[in-house]
Coordinates of C-alpha atoms and ligand atoms in Angstrom, one line a residue:
X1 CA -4.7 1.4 -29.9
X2 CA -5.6 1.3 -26.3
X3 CA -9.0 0.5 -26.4
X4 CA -8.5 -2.8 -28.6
X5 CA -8.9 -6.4 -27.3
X6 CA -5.9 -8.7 -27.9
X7 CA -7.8 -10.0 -30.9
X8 CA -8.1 -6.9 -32.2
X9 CA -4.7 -6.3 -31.6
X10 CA -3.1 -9.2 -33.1
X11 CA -5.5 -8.8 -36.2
X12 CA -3.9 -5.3 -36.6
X13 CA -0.2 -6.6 -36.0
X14 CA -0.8 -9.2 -38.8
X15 CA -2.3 -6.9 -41.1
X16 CA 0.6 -4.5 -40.7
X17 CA -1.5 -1.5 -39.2
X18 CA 1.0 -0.8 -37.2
X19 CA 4.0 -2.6 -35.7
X20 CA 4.6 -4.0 -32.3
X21 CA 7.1 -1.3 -31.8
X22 CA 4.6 1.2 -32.5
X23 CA 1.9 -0.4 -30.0
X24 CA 5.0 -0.9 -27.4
X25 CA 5.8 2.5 -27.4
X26 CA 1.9 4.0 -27.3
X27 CA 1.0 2.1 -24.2
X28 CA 4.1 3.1 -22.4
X29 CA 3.4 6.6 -23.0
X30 CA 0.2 5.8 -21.9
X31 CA 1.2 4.9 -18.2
X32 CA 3.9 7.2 -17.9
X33 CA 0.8 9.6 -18.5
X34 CA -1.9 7.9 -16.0
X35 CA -0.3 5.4 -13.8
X36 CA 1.4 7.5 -11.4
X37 CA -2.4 8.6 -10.7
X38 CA -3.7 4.7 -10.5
X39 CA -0.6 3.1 -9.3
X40 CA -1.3 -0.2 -11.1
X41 CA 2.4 -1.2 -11.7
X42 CA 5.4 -1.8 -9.4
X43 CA 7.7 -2.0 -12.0
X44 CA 7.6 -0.6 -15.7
X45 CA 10.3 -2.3 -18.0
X46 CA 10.5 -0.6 -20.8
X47 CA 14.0 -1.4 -22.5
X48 CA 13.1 -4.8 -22.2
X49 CA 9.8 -4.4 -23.8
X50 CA 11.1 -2.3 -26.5
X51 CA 13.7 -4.9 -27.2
X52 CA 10.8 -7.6 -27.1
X53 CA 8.6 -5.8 -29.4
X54 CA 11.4 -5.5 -31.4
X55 CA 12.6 -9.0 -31.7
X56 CA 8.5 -9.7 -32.6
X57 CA 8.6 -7.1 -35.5
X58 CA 11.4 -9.0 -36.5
X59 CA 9.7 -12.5 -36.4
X60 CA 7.2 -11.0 -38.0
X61 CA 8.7 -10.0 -40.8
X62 CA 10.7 -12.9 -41.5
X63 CA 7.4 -14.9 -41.0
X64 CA 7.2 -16.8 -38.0
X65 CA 4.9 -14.9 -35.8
X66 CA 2.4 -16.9 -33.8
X67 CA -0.8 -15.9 -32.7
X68 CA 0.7 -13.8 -30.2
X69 CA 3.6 -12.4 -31.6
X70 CA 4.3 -8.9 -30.9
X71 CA 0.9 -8.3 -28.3
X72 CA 1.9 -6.7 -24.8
X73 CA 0.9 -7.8 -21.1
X74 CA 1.8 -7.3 -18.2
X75 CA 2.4 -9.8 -15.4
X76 CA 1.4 -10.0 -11.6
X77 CA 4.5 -8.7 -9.3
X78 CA 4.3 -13.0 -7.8
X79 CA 5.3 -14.1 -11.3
X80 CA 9.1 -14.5 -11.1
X81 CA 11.2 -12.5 -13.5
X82 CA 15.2 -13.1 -15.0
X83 CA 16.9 -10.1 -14.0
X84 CA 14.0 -8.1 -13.2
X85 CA 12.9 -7.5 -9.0
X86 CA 10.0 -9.7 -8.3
X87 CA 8.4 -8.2 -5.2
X88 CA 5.4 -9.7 -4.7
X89 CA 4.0 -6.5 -3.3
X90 CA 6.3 -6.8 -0.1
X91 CA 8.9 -4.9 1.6
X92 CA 10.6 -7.8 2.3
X93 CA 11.4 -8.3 -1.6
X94 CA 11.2 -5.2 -2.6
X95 CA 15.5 -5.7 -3.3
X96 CA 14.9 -9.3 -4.7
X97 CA 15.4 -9.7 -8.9
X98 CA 14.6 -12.9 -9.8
X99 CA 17.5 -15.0 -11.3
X100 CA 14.9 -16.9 -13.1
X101 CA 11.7 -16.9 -15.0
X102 CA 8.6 -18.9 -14.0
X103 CA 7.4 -21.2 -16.4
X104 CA 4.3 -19.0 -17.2
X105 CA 6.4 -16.1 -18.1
X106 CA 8.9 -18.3 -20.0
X107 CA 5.7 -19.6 -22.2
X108 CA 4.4 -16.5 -22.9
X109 CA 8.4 -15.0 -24.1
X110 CA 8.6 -17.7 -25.8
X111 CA 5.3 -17.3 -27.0
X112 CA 6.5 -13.6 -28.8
X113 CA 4.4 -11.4 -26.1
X114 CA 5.7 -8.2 -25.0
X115 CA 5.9 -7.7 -21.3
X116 CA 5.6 -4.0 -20.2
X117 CA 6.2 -5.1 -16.6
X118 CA 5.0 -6.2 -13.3
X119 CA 1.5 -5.0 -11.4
X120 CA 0.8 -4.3 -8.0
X121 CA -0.6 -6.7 -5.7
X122 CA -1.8 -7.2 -2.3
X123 CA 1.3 -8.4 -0.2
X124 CA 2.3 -11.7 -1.0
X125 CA -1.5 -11.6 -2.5
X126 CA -3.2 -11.4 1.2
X127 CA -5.8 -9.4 0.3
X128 CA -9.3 -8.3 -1.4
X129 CA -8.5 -4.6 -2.1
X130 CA -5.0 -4.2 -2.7
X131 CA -4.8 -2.0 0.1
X132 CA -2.1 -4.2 1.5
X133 CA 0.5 -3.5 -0.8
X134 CA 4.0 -1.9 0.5
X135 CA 4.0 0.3 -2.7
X136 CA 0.7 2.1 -1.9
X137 CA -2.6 1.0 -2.7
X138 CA -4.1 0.6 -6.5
X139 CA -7.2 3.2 -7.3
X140 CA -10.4 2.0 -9.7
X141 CA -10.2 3.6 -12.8
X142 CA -13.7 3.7 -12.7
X143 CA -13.9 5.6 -9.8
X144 CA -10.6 6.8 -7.9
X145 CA -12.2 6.7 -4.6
X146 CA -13.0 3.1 -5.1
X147 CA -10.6 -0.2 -4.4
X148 CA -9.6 -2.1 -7.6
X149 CA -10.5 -5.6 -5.5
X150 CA -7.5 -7.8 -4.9
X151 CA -5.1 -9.2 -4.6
X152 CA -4.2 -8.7 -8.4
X153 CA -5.8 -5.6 -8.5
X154 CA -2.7 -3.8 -10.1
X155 CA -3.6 -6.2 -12.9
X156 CA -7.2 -5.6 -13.2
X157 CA -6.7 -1.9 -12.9
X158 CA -4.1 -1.8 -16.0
X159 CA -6.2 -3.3 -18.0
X160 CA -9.2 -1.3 -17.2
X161 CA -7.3 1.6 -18.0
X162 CA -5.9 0.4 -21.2
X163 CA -2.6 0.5 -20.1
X164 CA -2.4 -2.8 -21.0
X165 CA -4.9 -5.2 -23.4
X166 CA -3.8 -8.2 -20.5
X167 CA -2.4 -9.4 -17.8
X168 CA -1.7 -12.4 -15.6
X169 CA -3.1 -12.5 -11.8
X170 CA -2.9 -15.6 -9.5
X171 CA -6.3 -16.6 -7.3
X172 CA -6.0 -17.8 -4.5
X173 CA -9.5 -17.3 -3.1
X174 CA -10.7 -15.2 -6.0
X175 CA -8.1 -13.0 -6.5
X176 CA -8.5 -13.0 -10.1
X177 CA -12.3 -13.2 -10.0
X178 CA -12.9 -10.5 -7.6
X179 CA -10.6 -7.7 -9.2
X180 CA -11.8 -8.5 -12.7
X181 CA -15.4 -8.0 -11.3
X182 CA -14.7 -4.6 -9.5
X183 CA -12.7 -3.4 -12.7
X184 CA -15.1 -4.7 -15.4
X185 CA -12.5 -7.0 -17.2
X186 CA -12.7 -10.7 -17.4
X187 CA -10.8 -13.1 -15.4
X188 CA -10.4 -16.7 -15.0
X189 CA -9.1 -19.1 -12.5
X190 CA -8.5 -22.2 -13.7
X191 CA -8.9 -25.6 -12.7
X192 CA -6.1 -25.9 -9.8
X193 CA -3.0 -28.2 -11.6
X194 CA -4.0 -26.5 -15.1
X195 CA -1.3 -23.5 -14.9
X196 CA 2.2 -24.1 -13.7
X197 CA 3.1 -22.6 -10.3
X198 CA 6.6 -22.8 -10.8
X199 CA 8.1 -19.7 -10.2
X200 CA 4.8 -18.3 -8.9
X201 CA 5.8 -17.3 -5.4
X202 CA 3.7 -19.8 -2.9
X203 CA 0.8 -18.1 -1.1
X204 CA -1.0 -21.6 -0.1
X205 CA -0.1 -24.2 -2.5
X206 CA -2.9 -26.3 -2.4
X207 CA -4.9 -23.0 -3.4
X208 CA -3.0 -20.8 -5.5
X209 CA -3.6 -20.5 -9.5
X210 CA -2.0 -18.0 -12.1
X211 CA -4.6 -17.3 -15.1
X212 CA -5.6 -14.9 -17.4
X213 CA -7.1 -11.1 -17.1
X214 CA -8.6 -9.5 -19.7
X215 CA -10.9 -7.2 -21.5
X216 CA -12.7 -10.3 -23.1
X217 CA -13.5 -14.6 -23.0
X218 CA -12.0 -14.4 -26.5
X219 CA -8.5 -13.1 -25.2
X220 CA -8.5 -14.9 -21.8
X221 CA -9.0 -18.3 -24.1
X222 CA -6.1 -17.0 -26.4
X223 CA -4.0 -16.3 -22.9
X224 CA -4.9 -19.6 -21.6
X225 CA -3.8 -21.7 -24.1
X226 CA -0.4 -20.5 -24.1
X227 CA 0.7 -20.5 -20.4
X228 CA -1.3 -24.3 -19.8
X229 CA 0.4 -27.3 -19.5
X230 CA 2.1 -29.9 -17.6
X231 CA 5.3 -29.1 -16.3
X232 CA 7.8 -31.1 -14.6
X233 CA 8.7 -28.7 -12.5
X234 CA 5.4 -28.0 -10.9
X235 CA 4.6 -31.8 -9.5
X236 CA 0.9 -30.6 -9.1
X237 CA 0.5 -29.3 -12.3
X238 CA -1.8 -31.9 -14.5
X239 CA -0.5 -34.1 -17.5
X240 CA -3.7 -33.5 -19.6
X241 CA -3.4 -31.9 -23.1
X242 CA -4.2 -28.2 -23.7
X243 CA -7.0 -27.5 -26.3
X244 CA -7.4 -24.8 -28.7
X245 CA -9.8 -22.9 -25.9
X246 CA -10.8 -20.7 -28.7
X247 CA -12.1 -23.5 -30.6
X248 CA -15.5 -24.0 -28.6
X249 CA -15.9 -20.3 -27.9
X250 CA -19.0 -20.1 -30.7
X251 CA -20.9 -22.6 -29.6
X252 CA -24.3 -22.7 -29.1
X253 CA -26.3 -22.5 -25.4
X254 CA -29.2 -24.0 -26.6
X255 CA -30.1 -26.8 -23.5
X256 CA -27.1 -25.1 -21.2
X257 CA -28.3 -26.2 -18.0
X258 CA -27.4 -23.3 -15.4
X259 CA -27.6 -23.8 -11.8
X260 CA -28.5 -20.8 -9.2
X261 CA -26.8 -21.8 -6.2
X262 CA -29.5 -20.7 -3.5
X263 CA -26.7 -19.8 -0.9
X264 CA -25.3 -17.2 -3.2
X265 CA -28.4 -15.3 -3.5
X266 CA -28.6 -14.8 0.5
X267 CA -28.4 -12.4 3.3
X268 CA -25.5 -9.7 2.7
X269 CA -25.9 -10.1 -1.3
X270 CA -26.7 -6.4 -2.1
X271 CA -29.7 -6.1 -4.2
X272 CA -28.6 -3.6 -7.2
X273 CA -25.6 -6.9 -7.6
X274 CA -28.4 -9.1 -7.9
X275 CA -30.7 -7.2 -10.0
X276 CA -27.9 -6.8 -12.6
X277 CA -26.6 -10.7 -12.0
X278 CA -29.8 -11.7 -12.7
X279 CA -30.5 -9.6 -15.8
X280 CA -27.5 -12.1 -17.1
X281 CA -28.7 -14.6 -16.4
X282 CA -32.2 -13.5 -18.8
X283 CA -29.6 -13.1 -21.1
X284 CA -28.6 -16.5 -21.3
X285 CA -32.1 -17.9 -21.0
X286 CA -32.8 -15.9 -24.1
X287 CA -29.4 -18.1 -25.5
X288 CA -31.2 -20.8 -24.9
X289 CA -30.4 -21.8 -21.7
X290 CA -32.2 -23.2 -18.5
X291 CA -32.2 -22.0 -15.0
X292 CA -32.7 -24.0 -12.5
X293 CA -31.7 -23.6 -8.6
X294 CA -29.2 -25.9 -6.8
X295 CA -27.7 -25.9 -3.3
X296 CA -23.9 -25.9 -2.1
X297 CA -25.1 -26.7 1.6
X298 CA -21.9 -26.2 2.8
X299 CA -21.1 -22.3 1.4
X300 CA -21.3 -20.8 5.0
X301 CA -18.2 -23.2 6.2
X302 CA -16.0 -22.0 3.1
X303 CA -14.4 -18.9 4.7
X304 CA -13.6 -20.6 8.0
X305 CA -11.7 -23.3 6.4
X306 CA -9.9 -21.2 4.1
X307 CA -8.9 -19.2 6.8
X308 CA -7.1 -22.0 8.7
X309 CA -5.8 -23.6 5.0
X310 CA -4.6 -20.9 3.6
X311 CA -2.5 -18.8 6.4
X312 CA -1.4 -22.7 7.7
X313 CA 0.1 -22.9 4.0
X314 CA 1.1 -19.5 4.1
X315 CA 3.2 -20.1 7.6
X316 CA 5.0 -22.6 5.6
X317 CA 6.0 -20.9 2.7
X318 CA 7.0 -17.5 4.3
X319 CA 9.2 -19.3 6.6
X320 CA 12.1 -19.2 3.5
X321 CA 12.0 -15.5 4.4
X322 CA 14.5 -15.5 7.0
X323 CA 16.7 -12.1 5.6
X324 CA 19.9 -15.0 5.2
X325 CA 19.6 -16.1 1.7
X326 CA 17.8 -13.7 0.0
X327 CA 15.1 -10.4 0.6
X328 CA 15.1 -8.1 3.2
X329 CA 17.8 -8.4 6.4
X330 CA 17.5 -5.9 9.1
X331 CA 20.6 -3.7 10.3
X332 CA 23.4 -4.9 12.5
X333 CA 22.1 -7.9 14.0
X334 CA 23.4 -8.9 17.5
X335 CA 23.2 -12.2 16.7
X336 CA 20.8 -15.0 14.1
X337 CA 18.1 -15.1 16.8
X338 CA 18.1 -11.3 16.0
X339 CA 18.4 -11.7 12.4
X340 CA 15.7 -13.4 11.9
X341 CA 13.6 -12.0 14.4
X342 CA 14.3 -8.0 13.1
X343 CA 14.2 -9.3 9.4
X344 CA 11.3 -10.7 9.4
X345 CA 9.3 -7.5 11.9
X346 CA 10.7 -5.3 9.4
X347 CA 10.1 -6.9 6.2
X348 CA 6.0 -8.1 6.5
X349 CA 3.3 -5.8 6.8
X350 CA 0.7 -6.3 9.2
X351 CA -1.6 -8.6 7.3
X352 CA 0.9 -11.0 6.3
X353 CA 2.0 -10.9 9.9
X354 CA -1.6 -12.0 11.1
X355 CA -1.7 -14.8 9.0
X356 CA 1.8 -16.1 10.2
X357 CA 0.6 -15.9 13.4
X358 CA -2.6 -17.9 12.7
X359 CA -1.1 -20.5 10.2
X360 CA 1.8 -21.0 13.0
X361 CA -1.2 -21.5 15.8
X362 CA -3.3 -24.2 14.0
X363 CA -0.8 -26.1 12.8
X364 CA 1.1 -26.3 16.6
X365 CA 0.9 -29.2 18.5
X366 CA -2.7 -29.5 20.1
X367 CA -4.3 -28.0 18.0
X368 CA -3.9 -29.4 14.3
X369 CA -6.3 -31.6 14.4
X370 CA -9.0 -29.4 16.0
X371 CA -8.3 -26.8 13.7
X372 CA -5.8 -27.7 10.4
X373 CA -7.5 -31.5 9.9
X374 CA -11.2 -30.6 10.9
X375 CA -10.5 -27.8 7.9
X376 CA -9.9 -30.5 5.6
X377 CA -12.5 -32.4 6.1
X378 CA -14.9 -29.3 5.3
X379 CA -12.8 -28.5 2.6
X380 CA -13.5 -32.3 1.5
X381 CA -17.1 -31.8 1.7
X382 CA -17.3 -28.2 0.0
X383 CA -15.5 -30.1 -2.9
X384 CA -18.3 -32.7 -3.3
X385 CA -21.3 -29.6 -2.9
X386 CA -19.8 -28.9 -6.7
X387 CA -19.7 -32.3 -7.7
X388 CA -23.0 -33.4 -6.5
X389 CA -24.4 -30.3 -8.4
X390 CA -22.3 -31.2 -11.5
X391 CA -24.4 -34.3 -11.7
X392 CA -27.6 -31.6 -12.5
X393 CA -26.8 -28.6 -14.3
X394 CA -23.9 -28.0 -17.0
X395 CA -22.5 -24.6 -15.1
X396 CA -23.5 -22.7 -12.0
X397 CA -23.8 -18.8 -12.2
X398 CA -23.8 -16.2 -9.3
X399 CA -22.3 -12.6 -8.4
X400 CA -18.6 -12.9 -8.0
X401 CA -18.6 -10.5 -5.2
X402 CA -21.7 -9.3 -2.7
X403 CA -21.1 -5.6 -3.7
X404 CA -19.8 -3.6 -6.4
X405 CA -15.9 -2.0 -5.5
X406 CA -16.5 -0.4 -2.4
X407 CA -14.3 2.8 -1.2
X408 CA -10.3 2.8 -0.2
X409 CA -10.1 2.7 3.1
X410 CA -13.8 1.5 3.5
X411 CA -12.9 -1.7 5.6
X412 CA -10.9 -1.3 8.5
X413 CA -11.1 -5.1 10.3
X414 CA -10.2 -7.6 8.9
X415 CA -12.9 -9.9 8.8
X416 CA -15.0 -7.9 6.7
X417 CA -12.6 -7.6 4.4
X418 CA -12.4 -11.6 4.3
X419 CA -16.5 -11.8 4.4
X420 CA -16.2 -10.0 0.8
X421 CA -14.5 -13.4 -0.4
X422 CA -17.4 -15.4 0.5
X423 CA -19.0 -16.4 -3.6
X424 CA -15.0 -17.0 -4.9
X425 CA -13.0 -19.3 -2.0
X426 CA -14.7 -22.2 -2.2
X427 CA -14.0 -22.6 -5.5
X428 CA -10.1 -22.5 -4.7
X429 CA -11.0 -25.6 -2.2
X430 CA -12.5 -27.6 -4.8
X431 CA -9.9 -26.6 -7.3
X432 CA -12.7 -26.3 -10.1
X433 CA -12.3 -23.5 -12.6
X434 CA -14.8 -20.0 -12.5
X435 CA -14.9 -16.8 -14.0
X436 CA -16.1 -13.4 -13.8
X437 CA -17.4 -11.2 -16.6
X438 CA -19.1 -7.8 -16.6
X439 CA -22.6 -7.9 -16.1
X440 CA -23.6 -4.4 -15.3
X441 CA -23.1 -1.3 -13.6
X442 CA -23.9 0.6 -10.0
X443 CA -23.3 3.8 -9.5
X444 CA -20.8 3.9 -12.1
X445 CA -19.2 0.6 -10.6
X446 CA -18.8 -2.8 -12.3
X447 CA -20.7 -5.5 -11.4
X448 CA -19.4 -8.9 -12.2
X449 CA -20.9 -12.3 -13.3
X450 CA -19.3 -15.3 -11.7
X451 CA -19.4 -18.5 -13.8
X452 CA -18.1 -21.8 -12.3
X453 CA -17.6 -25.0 -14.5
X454 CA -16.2 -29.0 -13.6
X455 CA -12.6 -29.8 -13.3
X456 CA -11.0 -28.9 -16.8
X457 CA -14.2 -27.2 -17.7
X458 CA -12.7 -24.0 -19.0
X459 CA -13.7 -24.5 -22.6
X460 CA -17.2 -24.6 -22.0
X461 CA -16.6 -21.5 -19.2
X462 CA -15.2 -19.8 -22.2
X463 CA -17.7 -20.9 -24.9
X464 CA -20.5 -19.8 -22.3
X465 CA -18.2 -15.9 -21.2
X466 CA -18.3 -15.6 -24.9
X467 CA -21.4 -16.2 -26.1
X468 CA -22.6 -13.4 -23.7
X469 CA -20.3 -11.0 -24.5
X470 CA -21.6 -11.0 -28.4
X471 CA -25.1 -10.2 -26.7
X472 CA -24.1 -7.3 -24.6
X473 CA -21.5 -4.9 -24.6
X474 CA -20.5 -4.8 -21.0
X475 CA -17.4 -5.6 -21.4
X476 CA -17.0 -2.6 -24.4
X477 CA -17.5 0.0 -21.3
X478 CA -14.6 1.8 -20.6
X479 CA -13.8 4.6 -17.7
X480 CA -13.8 8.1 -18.6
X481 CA -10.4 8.3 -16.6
X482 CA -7.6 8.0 -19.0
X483 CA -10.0 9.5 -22.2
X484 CA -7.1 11.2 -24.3
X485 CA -9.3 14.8 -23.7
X486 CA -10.7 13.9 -19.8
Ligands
LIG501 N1 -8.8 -12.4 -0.4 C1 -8.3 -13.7 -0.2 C2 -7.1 -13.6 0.8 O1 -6.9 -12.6 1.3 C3 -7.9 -14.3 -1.5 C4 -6.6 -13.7 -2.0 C5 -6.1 -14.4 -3.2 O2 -6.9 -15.0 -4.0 N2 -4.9 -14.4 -3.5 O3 -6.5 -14.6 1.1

């Protein structure tokens, strides 16, 4: 049952092959066997999901299950959860249950999915490797040695493995993307305002977007569909109507106009990446498809303007975590200077400390609006790159990462570790949806094929996922770790 998409597994649930119950209980097994090896979740919840899959078989039988009735996930340790601690990959949660459920994870209950529990992440999803988690890093199914990518790379990891058919992640600067292209599952990000963030615990606001992670297009459109919407209590999140995104999915590519954006072919690309990302793209000019190359002129200025958007935002947000209300609060303080000042060293790692200390910087007196507003303005300009290509080609296609997974531990300063961010961020600053989809191997590591789209574009980002995934079988591979007799 492990190795089935979501489709497949819902086609088996309806046809009575086996009961939720049945599936439930197989893929719990399943990580009690290999996750204490991979590490991919921070919290199994396995009454709950019992009890889930129960009230599915139930539905089921009394015949009111939807399309996803009865299919399990699991969900990114920043999604909040009723009753269940929502860590967000920090020490300074790591004693917070949520006393509610964001509005993602109360759509896909509601929904009849069965959540087996919640993945491992970067801290407070600062990260490209998931090396900064509190609970130990995540290892690449598909090599142990390797980093699953990050910051969901618990996610990505889980479903790599088959623990689990999906999962939800939350990109920031491609931290869906990324992690789906080191793992060789498919990812989307979508357009920022398409997802609710309610409940999502804030990173940077103006950046941050929960979506689907999966072995397929086909299951990350089935995904999508139920966790979009407005919602009232997420005053960024759009008032636009959610298709059917698996209605488009067979469409054809005949005239697809793809764009090659020159900067993402560069310096620092490494070539086996590119051989195989361009290998895709043949693919899709055998669809039917044309190639043509476009420029996003202002690709190099991306990671410096995140990098003063995103920790500013992030200053903001983890000021709430002041060990009074709620979290982590440090021994016998002396007095609330000390409080705060002990909770706070105690509870952030050294990551999330950095970016404090930079978002608190720029946005100080003096130096905002050398820093904080000149970022906007870039931010402003990397926005209309995308659009003035929009105007040309119908989708732009790239690697979603300059290498394939490289080893834990590999990258020891930090700014190597952001330079590996460098094809996904800017798509976070324009707020436009992308994806990633396995393309291809090195060296027994996935490769991944980035696909970006327009605002609200994610039907056509699924149609065009899709259409290559019935022309190759990339996405079939799976890691010999976890093979019942490996
Ligand atoms: N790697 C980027 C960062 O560290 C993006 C992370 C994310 O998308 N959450 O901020």
């Amino acid at each position: 049952m492990h190795d089935k998409t979501l489709t497949e597994l819902a086609a088996a649930l309806a046809a009575g092959e086996f009961s939720s119950r049945e599936l439930t209980e197989s893929l719990l097994a399943r990580i009690d066997r290999l996750d204490g090896e991979l590490n991919s979740f921070i919290t199994v919840t396995a009454d709950a999901a019992l009890e889930a899959a129960d009230r599915a078989d139930r539905a089921r039988a009394a015949g009111k299950a939807g399309p996803l009735t009865g299919l399990p996930l699991a969900l990114k340790d920043i999604f909040c959860t009723q009753g269940v601690r929502t860590s967000c990959g920090s020490r300074m949660l790591d004693n917070f249950v949520s006393p509610y459920d964001a509005t993602v994870v109360e759509k896909l209950a509601a929904a009849g999915t069965v959540s087996l529990g919640k993945t491992n992440m970067d801290e407070f999803a600062m990260g490209s490797s998931n090396e900064n988690s509190h609970y130990g890093p995540v290892k690449n199914p598909w090599d142990l040695a390797a980093v699953p990518g990050g910051s969901s790379g618990g996610s990505a990891a889980a479903v790599a493995a088959g623990l689990v058919p999906a999962a939800l992640g939350t990109d920031t600067g491609g931290s869906i993307r990324q992690p789906a292209a080191f793992c060789g599952i498919t990812g989307l990000k979508p357009t920022y305002g398409r997802v609710s963030r309610y409940g999502m615990v804030a990173y940077a606001s103006s950046l941050d977007q929960g979506g689907p992670m999966a072995r397929t297009a086909e299951d990350c459109a089935l995904l999508l569909g139920a966790i979009a919407g407005h919602d009232l209590r997420d005053s960024t999140s759009v008032a636009r109507g959610v298709p059917d995104y698996r209605e488009e999915l067979e469409a054809s590519l005949s005239g697809l106009k793809i764009g090659l954006p020159r900067e993402y072919f560069g310096d620092g690309l490494a070539p086996e990446v590119e051989a195989a990302v361009r290998e895709a793209i043949a693919v899709y000019e055998s669809l039917g498809a044309s190639v043509r190359e476009v420029s996003l002129p202002h690709t190099e200025l991306a990671i410096p303007a995140y990098y003063v958007i995103a920790p500013a935002e992030a200053s903001s947000n983890l000021s709430r975590y002041d060990g009074v209300r709620f979290g982590h609060r440090c021994e016998n303080p002396t007095d609330l200077v000390d409080l705060y000042k002990r909770s706070r060293a105690e509870g952030f790692g050294e990551e999330v400390k950095r970016r404090i200390l930079i978002g608190t910087h720029t946005l100080s007196e003096g130096f905002f609006d050398a820093y904080y507003k000149k970022a906007q303005q870039v931010r402003r300009l990397i926005r209309q790159d995308f659009l003035d290509a929009f105007e040309d080609v119908d989708v732009l296609m790239g690697p979603a990462s300059p290498t394939p997974a490289f080893d834990l531990g590999a990258k020891k300063d930090p700014v190597s570790m952001y330079l590996q961010d460098i094809y996904t961020i800017a798509i976070n600053l324009a707020g436009i949806p992308g994806l990633s989809v396995p393309a291809g191997f090195v060296d027994g590591r996935p490769v991944g094929l980035q696909i970006l789209g327009p605002h609200f574009a994610e039907s056509r980002l699924l149609n065009v996922a899709h259409r290559f995934q019935q022309a190759t079988d990339w996405h079939r591979r799976q890691p010999a770790f976890g093979k019942e007799n490996a």
